[in-house]
XYZ file of C-alpha atoms in Angstrom:
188
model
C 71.074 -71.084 70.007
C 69.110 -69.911 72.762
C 67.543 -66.454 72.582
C 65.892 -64.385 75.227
C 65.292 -60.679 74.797
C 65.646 -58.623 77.100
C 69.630 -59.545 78.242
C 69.889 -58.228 81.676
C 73.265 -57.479 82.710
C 75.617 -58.188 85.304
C 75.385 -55.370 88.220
C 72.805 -54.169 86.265
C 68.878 -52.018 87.783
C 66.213 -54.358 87.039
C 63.263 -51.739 86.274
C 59.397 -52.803 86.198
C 59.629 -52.026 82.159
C 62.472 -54.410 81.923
C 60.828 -57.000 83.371
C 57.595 -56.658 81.682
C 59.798 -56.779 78.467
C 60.636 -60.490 79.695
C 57.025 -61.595 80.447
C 55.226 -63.096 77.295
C 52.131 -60.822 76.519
C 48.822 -62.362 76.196
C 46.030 -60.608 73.860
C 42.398 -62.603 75.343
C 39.234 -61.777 73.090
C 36.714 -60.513 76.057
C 33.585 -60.574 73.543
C 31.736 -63.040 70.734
C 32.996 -61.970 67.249
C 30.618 -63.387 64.328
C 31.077 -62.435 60.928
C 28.764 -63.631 57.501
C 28.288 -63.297 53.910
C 31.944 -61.778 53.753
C 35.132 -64.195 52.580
C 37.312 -60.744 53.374
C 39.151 -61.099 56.104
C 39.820 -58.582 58.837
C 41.790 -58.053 61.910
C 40.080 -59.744 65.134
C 39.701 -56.381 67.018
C 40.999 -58.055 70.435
C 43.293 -60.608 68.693
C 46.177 -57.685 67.796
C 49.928 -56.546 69.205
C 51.829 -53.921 68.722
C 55.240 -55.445 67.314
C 59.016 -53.757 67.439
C 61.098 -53.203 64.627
C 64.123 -55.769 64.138
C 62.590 -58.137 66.647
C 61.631 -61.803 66.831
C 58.766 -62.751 68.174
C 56.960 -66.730 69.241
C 53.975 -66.788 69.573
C 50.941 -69.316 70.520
C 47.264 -69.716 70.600
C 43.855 -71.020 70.704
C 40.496 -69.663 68.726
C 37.859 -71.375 69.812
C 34.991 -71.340 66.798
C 31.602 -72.121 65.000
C 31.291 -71.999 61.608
C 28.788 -73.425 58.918
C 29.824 -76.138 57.330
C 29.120 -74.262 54.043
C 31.086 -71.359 55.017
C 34.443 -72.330 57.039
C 36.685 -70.560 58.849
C 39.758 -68.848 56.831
C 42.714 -67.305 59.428
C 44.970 -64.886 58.200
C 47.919 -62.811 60.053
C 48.344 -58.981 58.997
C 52.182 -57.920 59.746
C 54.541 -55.179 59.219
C 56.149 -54.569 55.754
C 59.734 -56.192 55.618
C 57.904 -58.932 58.581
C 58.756 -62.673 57.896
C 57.795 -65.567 59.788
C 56.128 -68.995 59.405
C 53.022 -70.291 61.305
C 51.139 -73.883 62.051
C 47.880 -74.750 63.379
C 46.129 -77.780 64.624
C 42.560 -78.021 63.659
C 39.287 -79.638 61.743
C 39.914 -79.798 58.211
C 37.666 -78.367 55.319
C 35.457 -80.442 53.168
C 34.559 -82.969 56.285
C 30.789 -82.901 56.262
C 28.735 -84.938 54.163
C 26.728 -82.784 52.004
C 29.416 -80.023 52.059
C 30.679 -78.087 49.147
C 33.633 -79.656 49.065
C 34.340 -83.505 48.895
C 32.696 -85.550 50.998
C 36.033 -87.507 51.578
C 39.002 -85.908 53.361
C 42.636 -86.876 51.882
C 45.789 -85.706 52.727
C 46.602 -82.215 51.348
C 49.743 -80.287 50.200
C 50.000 -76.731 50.953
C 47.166 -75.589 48.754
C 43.192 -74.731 49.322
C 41.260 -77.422 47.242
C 38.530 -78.764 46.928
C 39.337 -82.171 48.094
C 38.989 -81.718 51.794
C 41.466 -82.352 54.967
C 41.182 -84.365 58.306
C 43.634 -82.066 59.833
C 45.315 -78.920 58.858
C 48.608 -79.376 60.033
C 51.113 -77.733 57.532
C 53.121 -74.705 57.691
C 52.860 -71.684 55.771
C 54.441 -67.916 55.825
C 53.421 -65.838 58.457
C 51.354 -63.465 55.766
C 49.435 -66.229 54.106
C 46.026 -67.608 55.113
C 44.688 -71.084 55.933
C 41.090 -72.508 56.400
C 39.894 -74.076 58.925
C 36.516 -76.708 58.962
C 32.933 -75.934 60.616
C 30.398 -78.602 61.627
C 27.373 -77.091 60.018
C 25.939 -77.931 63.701
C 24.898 -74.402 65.262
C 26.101 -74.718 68.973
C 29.092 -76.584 68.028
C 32.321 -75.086 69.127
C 35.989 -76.366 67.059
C 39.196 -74.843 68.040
C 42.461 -74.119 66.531
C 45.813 -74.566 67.971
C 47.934 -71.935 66.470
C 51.614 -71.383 66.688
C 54.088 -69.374 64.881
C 57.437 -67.340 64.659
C 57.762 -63.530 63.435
C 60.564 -61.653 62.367
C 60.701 -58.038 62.257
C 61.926 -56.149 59.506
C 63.221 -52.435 59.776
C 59.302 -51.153 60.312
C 57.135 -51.631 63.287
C 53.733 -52.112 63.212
C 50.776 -53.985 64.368
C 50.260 -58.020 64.175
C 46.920 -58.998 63.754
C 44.492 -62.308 63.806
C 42.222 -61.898 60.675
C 39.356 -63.830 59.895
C 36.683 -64.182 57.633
C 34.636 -67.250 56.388
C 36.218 -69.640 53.422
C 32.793 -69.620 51.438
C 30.522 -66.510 52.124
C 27.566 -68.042 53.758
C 24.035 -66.780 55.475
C 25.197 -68.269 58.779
C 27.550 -66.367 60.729
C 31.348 -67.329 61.855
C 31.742 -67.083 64.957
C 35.018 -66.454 67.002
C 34.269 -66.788 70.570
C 35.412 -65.222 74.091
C 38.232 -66.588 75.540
C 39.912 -66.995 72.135
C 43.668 -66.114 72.967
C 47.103 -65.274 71.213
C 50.750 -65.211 73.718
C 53.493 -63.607 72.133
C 57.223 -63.396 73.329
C 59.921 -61.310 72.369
C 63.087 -63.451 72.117
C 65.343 -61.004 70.284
């Protein structure tokens, strides 16, 4: 089924609001963000929408990121009560590095955060539920994360957040750079 939100009418007056209402809405972090020592994660402070009761949303994105190797990058979402959803991203998996924490050799993984490492992260998981991400352990060293999702609003509005914090609290900061972005789209 194909869903697009608003449904203009037949004969209907297209006003500006409408068609804003159409056009996906694009949240762009306009400053460095680093973060250390802390494994609690909190809302991105550029990286945040203001979402609709009884709406569903897409949404899409890229974080671009440095992290220690020791210390990881964990992404969480912060969403309405009565909000469900599912989300996916593309990115370096944890436990890569040699000398890490965590194994020195990547397998596949299922849905949980071990110990054991990842390639990739590609999995999906529930729209309030965090995932780490890798770091190189290289200061100066950029990674990214492709991030995708759906969200459907329950009976409350509220705000939809990116939070972040490191996996392993670590010295060396986290860093979530400029440029960083998150598109979202009402479709109904």
């Amino acid at each position: 089924m194909v869903e697009f939100y608003p449904e203009p009418l037949a004969g209907q007056t297209l006003r500006a609001s409408t068609l804003r209402d159409m056009l996906p809405k694009t949240a762009r972090k306009t400053a460095d963000t680093p973060r250390s020592a802390t494994t609690t994660a909190t809302a991105d402070t550029h990286l945040t929408f203001e979402v609709e009761a009884n709406a569903v949303y897409t949404w899409w994105g890229w974080l671009k990121y440095d992290a220690p190797a020791a210390g990881d990058i964990n992404i969480d979402f912060t969403v309405p009560s009565g909000a469900l959803g599912e989300w996916t991203a593309t990115g370096v998996g944890i436990g890569r590095v040699v000398g890490a924490t965590d194994a020195a050799t990547p397998v596949v993984q299922a849905d949980t955060q071990a110990s054991t490492g990842y390639m990739v992260r590609v999995e999906t998981t529930d729209v309030a539920a965090a995932r780490a991400f890798g770091g190189l352990g290289t200061a100066g060293t950029p990674l990214s994360v492709d991030l995708k999702g759906t969200l459907r609003m329950g009976s409350t509005a509220g705000t939809f957040s990116l939070d972040w914090a490191q996996r392993v609290s670590d010295a060396t900061a986290t860093t979530v750079y400029t440029d960083s972005w998150i598109t979202m789209l009402r479709i109904a």
